[in-house]
GROMACS .gro file of C-alpha atoms in nm:
model
  107
    1MET     CA    1  -2.347  -3.515   2.079
    2ASN     CA    2  -2.368  -3.224   2.324
    3GLY     CA    3  -1.988  -3.193   2.326
    4LYS     CA    4  -1.974  -3.163   1.946
    5LEU     CA    5  -2.256  -2.911   1.941
    6ALA     CA    6  -2.089  -2.706   2.213
    7SER     CA    7  -1.756  -2.708   2.032
    8VAL     CA    8  -1.921  -2.604   1.705
    9LEU     CA    9  -2.104  -2.319   1.879
   10PHE     CA   10  -1.788  -2.211   2.059
   11GLY     CA   11  -1.593  -2.217   1.732
   12ALA     CA   12  -1.862  -2.014   1.556
   13ALA     CA   13  -1.867  -1.758   1.837
   14ALA     CA   14  -1.486  -1.733   1.829
   15LEU     CA   15  -1.485  -1.680   1.454
   16ALA     CA   16  -1.754  -1.415   1.484
   17ALA     CA   17  -1.563  -1.229   1.758
   18PHE     CA   18  -1.217  -1.256   1.597
   19PRO     CA   19  -1.255  -0.970   1.342
   20VAL     CA   20  -1.383  -0.734   1.611
   21CYS     CA   21  -1.096  -0.813   1.848
   22TYR     CA   22  -0.835  -0.800   1.573
   23ALA     CA   23  -0.963  -0.469   1.436
   24GLN     CA   24  -0.946  -0.304   1.777
   25GLY     CA   25  -0.598  -0.435   1.853
   26GLY     CA   26  -0.446  -0.356   1.516
   27ASP     CA   27  -0.564  -0.001   1.457
   28ALA     CA   28  -0.252   0.171   1.594
   29ALA     CA   29  -0.027  -0.058   1.389
   30LYS     CA   30  -0.236   0.003   1.078
   31ASP     CA   31  -0.215   0.378   1.133
   32THR     CA   32   0.163   0.350   1.173
   33ARG     CA   33   0.190   0.169   0.838
   34GLU     CA   34  -0.026   0.435   0.674
   35ILE     CA   35   0.191   0.709   0.825
   36ARG     CA   36   0.503   0.543   0.683
   37LYS     CA   37   0.338   0.515   0.340
   38ASP     CA   38   0.229   0.881   0.347
   39ARG     CA   39   0.584   0.991   0.433
   40GLN     CA   40   0.720   0.785   0.144
   41ASP     CA   41   0.463   0.937  -0.090
   42ILE     CA   42   0.559   1.289   0.021
   43ARG     CA   43   0.929   1.219  -0.037
   44GLN     CA   44   0.856   1.076  -0.382
   45ASP     CA   45   0.634   1.371  -0.479
   46ARG     CA   46   0.902   1.616  -0.365
   47ARG     CA   47   1.162   1.434  -0.576
   48GLU     CA   48   0.930   1.452  -0.876
   49ARG     CA   49   0.866   1.822  -0.814
   50ARG     CA   50   1.240   1.894  -0.797
   51GLU     CA   51   1.296   1.705  -1.122
   52ASP     CA   52   1.009   1.889  -1.292
   53GLY     CA   53   1.156   2.220  -1.174
   54ARG     CA   54   1.493   2.124  -1.321
   55GLU     CA   55   1.330   2.029  -1.650
   56MET     CA   56   1.128   2.352  -1.653
   57ARG     CA   57   1.443   2.561  -1.605
   58GLN     CA   58   1.608   2.373  -1.890
   59ASP     CA   59   1.305   2.432  -2.113
   60ILE     CA   60   1.308   2.803  -2.029
   61LYS     CA   61   1.681   2.821  -2.101
   62LYS     CA   62   1.624   2.652  -2.440
   63GLY     CA   63   1.328   2.879  -2.516
   64ASP     CA   64   1.074   2.594  -2.517
   65ALA     CA   65   0.765   2.772  -2.381
   66GLN     CA   66   0.532   2.477  -2.436
   67GLY     CA   67   0.764   2.238  -2.253
   68ALA     CA   68   0.799   2.486  -1.964
   69ARG     CA   69   0.419   2.521  -1.946
   70GLN     CA   70   0.384   2.142  -1.927
   71GLU     CA   71   0.643   2.123  -1.649
   72ARG     CA   72   0.460   2.396  -1.454
   73ARG     CA   73   0.142   2.187  -1.475
   74GLU     CA   74   0.330   1.886  -1.342
   75ILE     CA   75   0.479   2.096  -1.060
   76ARG     CA   76   0.130   2.215  -0.961
   77LYS     CA   77   0.004   1.854  -0.974
   78ASP     CA   78   0.293   1.736  -0.755
   79THR     CA   79   0.227   2.022  -0.511
   80ARG     CA   80  -0.141   1.921  -0.485
   81GLU     CA   81  -0.039   1.560  -0.420
   82ILE     CA   82   0.202   1.672  -0.147
   83ARG     CA   83  -0.075   1.872   0.021
   84LYS     CA   84  -0.309   1.572  -0.001
   85ASP     CA   85  -0.045   1.339   0.143
   86LYS     CA   86   0.027   1.584   0.426
   87ARG     CA   87  -0.343   1.600   0.504
   88ASP     CA   88  -0.359   1.218   0.507
   89LEU     CA   89  -0.051   1.206   0.729
   90ARG     CA   90  -0.206   1.451   0.974
   91ASP     CA   91  -0.530   1.248   0.984
   92ASP     CA   92  -0.341   0.920   1.034
   93ARG     CA   93  -0.138   1.068   1.320
   94LYS     CA   94  -0.460   1.192   1.480
   95ASP     CA   95  -0.618   0.847   1.442
   96ARG     CA   96  -0.313   0.680   1.594
   97ARG     CA   97  -0.320   0.917   1.893
   98GLU     CA   98  -0.689   0.842   1.947
   99ASP     CA   99  -0.629   0.466   1.918
  100ARG     CA  100  -0.347   0.481   2.172
  101ARG     CA  101  -0.564   0.682   2.411
  102GLU     CA  102  -0.837   0.420   2.381
  103GLU     CA  103  -0.584   0.143   2.447
  104ARG     CA  104  -0.468   0.320   2.764
  105ARG     CA  105  -0.827   0.363   2.884
  106GLU     CA  106  -0.899  -0.006   2.832
  107LYS     CA  107  -0.603  -0.111   3.047
   0.00000   0.00000   0.00000
């Protein structure tokens, strides 16, 4: 009876501690994944901005002012997204540096 109770308590304690241990050990890896995703987002937004610029130049050449205005809006939107992604990238890099420093201190 005591053995079963002890094993149940040990299992419960292990399950309670697992998320804490896993979260501390996986932060740098999580930040690395987020950095990769932010870089991909920046590349995609830049591609979209280049395409919108191409379309805007075509609209201007054709004399389509409304189409050019719409493309300018999309270019501004893409530029805002790039800035946001760069800010996220900078924050993720900072978090990763801090996580790595903490890992070194713990060793």
